[in-house]
Each structure stands twice: as C-alpha cells, then as structure tokens.
Amino acid sequence: MMRKIIIAGNWKMYKTQSEASEFLMEFIAQIDDAPEDREVVLCVPFTDLAIVSKSLHGNRIRLGAQNVHWEESGAFTGEISASMLTEVGVRYAIVGHSERRQYFGETDETVNLRLKAAQASGLIPILCVGETKQQRDAGQTEQIIINQIKNGLIGVAQDKLVIAYEPIWAIGTGETCESAEANRVIGVIRDQLTNPNVTIQYGGSVKPSNISEIMAQSQIDGVLVGGASLAAADFAGIVNYQ
Ligand code: PGA
C-alpha cells in the first residue's frame, strides 16, 4: 500500500510564539521513538510559523499553515500567499476547514482556488470536508461530502493532496464519529478520486484514547487533531499510537 500515514495537529487560534517554543521542547523529546511509518505535521498560527520552522531543523516534524490565499500578492488585507509560506519552510496548508466555511464565508469555489494556488507553489493542501448535524440527521451526508469533493477538486492534481473528513458535529465536542462510520464515509470519498493513493484523514475529537481504534480502520490514513494537539503529552500520545 502506497498511502502515507499523516498525523497532523491544527492549533487553530492558540499559542503565542513563547507558548509554541515551550510546546516543541516538550513534544520533540516525546516523539523520538515514534515509528518511521508516519509523518507528523503541525499547522500553527501564522505568527508562530517562523519560530516553529527554526525549531524543527533536524527533526521529522513538518510545518503546516491553516490557510493560503490564491493570489501571489495584492490588496487582500488579512490574507497570506503561498510563497510567503514556503519561504519560511511551510510544506502543508489546511484549506476549507469547517470553521473557515462557517465563520469566514469560505465556499467550494474559494476552496478550489486556494487548493490550486497551494499546489502551484509546492505546498500540499489538506482539504477539509464534513457535514453538519442537521445534514447528517436529514440523511444528506454522502451528497454533501460528494459535492464538497467534486466542486473543491475541479482542476486540482491528486498526487500532492491530503483530504480530511471532519464531521462538523464531532469537532471540539468530545463526540467522536464512530470509527466504522468514519471509515465508511472516507470510503465514499475515496470512490470519488482517480488517485487511489491519496491520504485521507479523520478529524473530530481525536485523542490518545481513541487513536488506535481510528487508525485500525482500513480507509483511514491519518488524523487531523485540534484540541488534543495543544498539549505536548496528548499529541505525543497520538503520534506514538500502536
Ligand atoms: P478537534 O478539532 O480535534 O478539537 O475536534 C479537529 C479540527 O477542527 O481539525
């Protein structure tokens, strides 16, 4: 099997530079013996990128951002371009996280533009998709996910791409999607793709206590972790899963 295992943390709007440095000192010491089969990514706030990038030299953690704009430069107050990210050592960028879709007007169209710009600059985008509780209860999960994938991926290459299935009702709630159900939906996502080797992650209340069960699922190639990536011991517990 060619699919890469990727364990990614999403710090969201948490951690100043000093808090980030403190985290890394503790975290790096705890993942020394993590099996080689997995890539570890930290998606940190923009202000932490440079300092985290320096502290990563010589170890296996990869740096990620939480968003990327589609233009190279311009009058886009508050946005950041792919080349600004790659220059400080960023390899991955989350695109279309549900919090961006819900609170900041992100649509499948803007997601699509961001994905293409990220790839054009050599960044690997992590495309997030997921349904709300109402959509799930109304039996619309598959259709919502298929639309997000189809519309998001128009013209997007599938060889430098990661997808994260994050049911919105499971994010930050402590309520994890049953791993068999996450596996099923990820299978639906995989059926939409032309490249069978795309890494597809699960995200939503992943913690040290449920990581092994999640990673034991045949379709799940990694996780995108919010809350539990903020404490070094918790995130190390996830990275070191058996
Ligand atoms: P959570 O967040 O792990 O805190 O549920 C996941 C995410 O939003 O990526």
Short mmCIF file of C-alpha atoms and ligand atoms in Angstrom, two decimals:
data_model
loop_
_atom_site.label_atom_id
_atom_site.label_comp_id
_atom_site.label_asym_id
_atom_site.label_seq_id
_atom_site.Cartn_x
_atom_site.Cartn_y
_atom_site.Cartn_z
CA MET A 1 0.00 0.00 0.00
CA MET A 2 1.36 3.38 -1.04
CA ARG A 3 -0.78 5.61 1.18
CA LYS A 4 1.22 7.73 3.57
CA ILE A 5 0.17 7.99 7.22
CA ILE A 6 -0.06 11.65 8.28
CA ILE A 7 -0.74 12.75 11.83
CA ALA A 8 -1.43 16.49 11.79
CA GLY A 9 -2.12 18.95 14.58
CA ASN A 10 -4.26 22.04 13.97
CA TRP A 11 -3.57 24.62 16.65
CA LYS A 12 -6.30 26.96 15.36
CA MET A 13 -6.00 30.38 17.08
CA TYR A 14 -3.96 29.11 20.00
CA LYS A 15 -0.36 29.65 21.16
CA THR A 16 1.89 32.70 21.13
CA GLN A 17 5.49 32.24 19.99
CA SER A 18 6.70 31.58 23.51
CA GLU A 19 3.96 29.02 24.10
CA ALA A 20 4.84 27.38 20.78
CA SER A 21 8.52 27.08 21.76
CA GLU A 22 7.62 25.62 25.12
CA PHE A 23 5.36 23.05 23.45
CA LEU A 24 8.05 22.00 20.98
CA MET A 25 10.69 21.44 23.65
CA GLU A 26 8.40 19.04 25.45
CA PHE A 27 6.86 17.45 22.34
CA ILE A 28 10.04 16.70 20.38
CA ALA A 29 11.50 14.82 23.35
CA GLN A 30 8.42 12.62 23.48
CA ILE A 31 8.28 11.55 19.83
CA ASP A 32 11.89 10.41 19.44
CA ASP A 33 10.84 6.77 19.22
CA ALA A 34 7.74 7.21 17.09
CA PRO A 35 7.63 4.63 14.27
CA GLU A 36 9.06 5.84 10.94
CA ASP A 37 5.88 4.97 9.03
CA ARG A 38 4.14 8.22 9.95
CA GLU A 39 4.60 11.86 9.04
CA VAL A 40 3.97 14.43 11.77
CA VAL A 41 2.65 17.87 10.78
CA LEU A 42 1.97 20.93 12.93
CA CYS A 43 -0.40 23.54 11.45
CA VAL A 44 0.25 26.61 13.56
CA PRO A 45 -0.90 30.27 13.52
CA PHE A 46 0.93 32.50 11.03
CA THR A 47 2.83 34.34 13.77
CA ASP A 48 4.30 31.03 15.01
CA LEU A 49 5.48 29.76 11.62
CA ALA A 50 8.96 31.29 11.59
CA ILE A 51 9.88 30.27 15.12
CA VAL A 52 8.47 26.77 14.78
CA SER A 53 10.27 26.40 11.44
CA LYS A 54 13.62 27.13 13.14
CA SER A 55 12.98 24.70 15.96
CA LEU A 56 12.13 21.91 13.50
CA HIS A 57 15.51 21.78 11.82
CA GLY A 58 16.93 18.32 12.14
CA ASN A 59 13.80 16.51 13.19
CA ARG A 60 10.90 14.86 11.49
CA ILE A 61 8.09 17.31 12.09
CA ARG A 62 6.70 19.13 9.02
CA LEU A 63 5.34 22.64 9.18
CA GLY A 64 1.79 23.49 8.13
CA ALA A 65 -0.31 26.66 7.82
CA GLN A 66 -4.06 26.95 8.39
CA ASN A 67 -4.98 28.81 5.23
CA VAL A 68 -3.50 30.17 1.99
CA HIS A 69 -4.74 32.77 -0.49
CA TRP A 70 -4.93 32.15 -4.24
CA GLU A 71 -3.16 35.30 -5.40
CA GLU A 72 0.60 35.66 -5.26
CA SER A 73 0.34 39.16 -3.73
CA GLY A 74 -2.06 42.08 -3.78
CA ALA A 75 -4.56 44.17 -1.85
CA PHE A 76 -6.05 41.35 0.22
CA THR A 77 -5.88 42.58 3.80
CA GLY A 78 -5.56 39.77 6.31
CA GLU A 79 -4.64 37.07 3.77
CA ILE A 80 -1.34 35.24 3.18
CA SER A 81 0.15 33.89 -0.06
CA ALA A 82 1.69 30.51 -0.78
CA SER A 83 5.16 31.93 -1.45
CA MET A 84 5.10 33.75 1.91
CA LEU A 85 4.50 30.35 3.48
CA THR A 86 7.01 28.30 1.51
CA GLU A 87 9.76 30.85 2.22
CA VAL A 88 9.52 30.12 5.94
CA GLY A 89 9.55 26.37 5.38
CA VAL A 90 5.85 25.54 5.27
CA ARG A 91 5.03 22.24 3.48
CA TYR A 92 1.31 21.80 4.16
CA ALA A 93 -1.70 24.13 4.30
CA ILE A 94 -5.17 23.36 5.63
CA VAL A 95 -7.80 24.52 3.12
CA GLY A 96 -11.55 24.77 3.69
CA HIS A 97 -11.64 23.92 7.38
CA SER A 98 -15.27 23.96 8.54
CA GLU A 99 -14.54 26.93 10.82
CA ARG A 100 -13.43 28.91 7.74
CA ARG A 101 -16.53 27.77 5.85
CA GLN A 102 -18.88 28.57 8.77
CA TYR A 103 -17.45 31.83 10.09
CA PHE A 104 -15.45 33.35 7.24
CA GLY A 105 -17.56 32.71 4.16
CA GLU A 106 -15.33 30.07 2.59
CA THR A 107 -17.11 28.29 -0.27
CA ASP A 108 -16.27 25.34 -2.51
CA GLU A 109 -15.24 27.92 -5.14
CA THR A 110 -12.74 29.74 -2.90
CA VAL A 111 -11.56 26.39 -1.54
CA ASN A 112 -10.88 25.30 -5.12
CA LEU A 113 -8.86 28.47 -5.86
CA ARG A 114 -6.82 28.03 -2.68
CA LEU A 115 -6.10 24.37 -3.43
CA LYS A 116 -4.77 25.17 -6.90
CA ALA A 117 -2.61 28.05 -5.68
CA ALA A 118 -1.18 25.94 -2.86
CA GLN A 119 -0.21 23.15 -5.27
CA ALA A 120 1.24 25.58 -7.82
CA SER A 121 3.70 26.75 -5.14
CA GLY A 122 4.63 23.26 -3.99
CA LEU A 123 2.51 23.24 -0.84
CA ILE A 124 0.48 20.13 -0.07
CA PRO A 125 -3.07 21.23 0.75
CA ILE A 126 -5.13 19.39 3.36
CA LEU A 127 -8.69 19.75 2.05
CA CYS A 128 -11.28 19.53 4.83
CA VAL A 129 -14.80 18.29 4.16
CA GLY A 130 -17.63 17.40 6.52
CA GLU A 131 -21.35 17.57 7.18
CA THR A 132 -23.31 19.35 9.92
CA LYS A 133 -25.50 17.51 12.43
CA GLN A 134 -28.67 18.66 10.62
CA GLN A 135 -27.35 17.42 7.29
CA ARG A 136 -26.45 14.07 8.85
CA ASP A 137 -29.86 13.75 10.52
CA ALA A 138 -31.53 14.58 7.21
CA GLY A 139 -29.65 11.74 5.50
CA GLN A 140 -27.61 14.14 3.34
CA THR A 141 -24.11 13.19 4.50
CA GLU A 142 -22.96 11.43 1.32
CA GLN A 143 -24.37 14.08 -1.02
CA ILE A 144 -22.81 16.95 0.95
CA ILE A 145 -19.41 15.25 1.05
CA ILE A 146 -19.50 14.27 -2.62
CA ASN A 147 -20.38 17.86 -3.61
CA GLN A 148 -17.58 19.31 -1.48
CA ILE A 149 -15.11 16.87 -3.02
CA LYS A 150 -16.30 17.27 -6.62
CA ASN A 151 -16.53 21.09 -6.55
CA GLY A 152 -13.41 21.55 -4.43
CA LEU A 153 -11.25 19.37 -6.63
CA ILE A 154 -12.08 20.77 -10.09
CA GLY A 155 -8.72 21.06 -11.85
CA VAL A 156 -6.80 20.02 -8.71
CA ALA A 157 -4.00 17.44 -9.01
CA GLN A 158 -4.48 14.38 -6.81
CA ASP A 159 -0.85 13.43 -6.37
CA LYS A 160 0.02 16.24 -3.95
CA LEU A 161 -3.15 16.30 -1.91
CA VAL A 162 -4.40 15.26 1.50
CA ILE A 163 -8.09 15.13 2.42
CA ALA A 164 -9.52 15.29 5.93
CA TYR A 165 -13.03 14.07 6.68
CA GLU A 166 -14.18 16.13 9.64
CA PRO A 167 -17.86 15.76 10.57
CA ILE A 168 -18.65 19.20 11.97
CA TRP A 169 -20.69 17.81 14.88
CA ALA A 170 -17.61 15.89 16.06
CA ILE A 171 -15.23 18.88 16.08
CA GLY A 172 -14.33 20.18 19.52
CA THR A 173 -17.34 18.44 21.04
CA GLY A 174 -15.74 15.36 22.55
CA GLU A 175 -18.20 13.41 20.41
CA THR A 176 -16.13 11.27 18.03
CA CYS A 177 -17.74 9.82 14.94
CA GLU A 178 -17.88 6.02 15.33
CA SER A 179 -14.70 4.82 13.68
CA ALA A 180 -16.58 2.34 11.46
CA GLU A 181 -18.81 5.18 10.24
CA ALA A 182 -15.81 7.47 9.63
CA ASN A 183 -14.26 4.61 7.69
CA ARG A 184 -17.41 4.21 5.60
CA VAL A 185 -17.62 7.92 4.69
CA ILE A 186 -13.91 8.01 3.88
CA GLY A 187 -14.55 5.07 1.55
CA VAL A 188 -17.22 7.20 -0.18
CA ILE A 189 -14.65 10.00 -0.55
CA ARG A 190 -12.09 7.59 -1.95
CA ASP A 191 -14.61 6.41 -4.54
CA GLN A 192 -14.73 9.97 -5.92
CA LEU A 193 -10.96 10.11 -6.52
CA THR A 194 -8.93 9.00 -9.51
CA ASN A 195 -5.73 8.51 -7.49
CA PRO A 196 -6.07 5.55 -5.09
CA ASN A 197 -3.06 6.71 -3.05
CA VAL A 198 -4.45 9.96 -1.63
CA THR A 199 -4.03 10.10 2.16
CA ILE A 200 -7.44 10.63 3.76
CA GLN A 201 -7.52 11.63 7.41
CA TYR A 202 -10.28 11.61 10.00
CA GLY A 203 -10.73 14.65 12.25
CA GLY A 204 -13.04 15.38 15.16
CA SER A 205 -12.28 14.81 18.85
CA VAL A 206 -9.29 12.56 18.20
CA LYS A 207 -7.43 11.81 21.45
CA PRO A 208 -4.82 9.39 22.79
CA SER A 209 -7.61 7.09 23.98
CA ASN A 210 -9.28 6.65 20.57
CA ILE A 211 -6.38 6.96 18.11
CA SER A 212 -5.59 3.24 17.90
CA GLU A 213 -9.15 2.31 17.07
CA ILE A 214 -9.37 5.06 14.44
CA MET A 215 -6.06 4.10 12.81
CA ALA A 216 -7.08 0.42 12.74
CA GLN A 217 -9.74 1.29 10.11
CA SER A 218 -8.82 0.23 6.60
CA GLN A 219 -9.68 3.52 4.84
CA ILE A 220 -8.26 5.93 7.44
CA ASP A 221 -4.69 7.06 6.75
CA GLY A 222 -4.18 9.59 9.50
CA VAL A 223 -5.81 12.21 11.66
CA LEU A 224 -6.25 15.97 11.90
CA VAL A 225 -6.23 16.87 15.57
CA GLY A 226 -7.44 20.14 17.11
CA GLY A 227 -7.79 20.32 20.90
CA ALA A 228 -5.57 17.33 21.67
CA SER A 229 -2.68 18.79 19.63
CA LEU A 230 -2.30 21.69 22.07
CA ALA A 231 -0.83 19.68 24.94
CA ALA A 232 2.54 18.06 24.17
CA ALA A 233 1.78 14.86 26.10
CA ASP A 234 -1.59 14.36 24.38
CA PHE A 235 -0.31 14.98 20.88
CA ALA A 236 2.72 12.77 21.51
CA GLY A 237 0.33 10.08 22.76
CA ILE A 238 -1.49 10.32 19.42
CA VAL A 239 1.68 10.37 17.29
CA ASN A 240 3.07 7.34 19.16
CA TYR A 241 -0.07 5.23 18.69
CA GLN A 242 0.48 1.49 18.22
P1 PGA B 1 -10.86 18.71 17.49
O1 PGA B 1 -10.71 19.58 16.14
O2 PGA B 1 -9.79 17.65 17.46
O3 PGA B 1 -10.66 19.71 18.60
O4 PGA B 1 -12.23 18.12 17.49
C1 PGA B 1 -10.41 18.98 14.91
C2 PGA B 1 -10.27 20.03 13.85
O5 PGA B 1 -11.02 21.02 13.87
O6 PGA B 1 -9.42 19.91 12.95
#
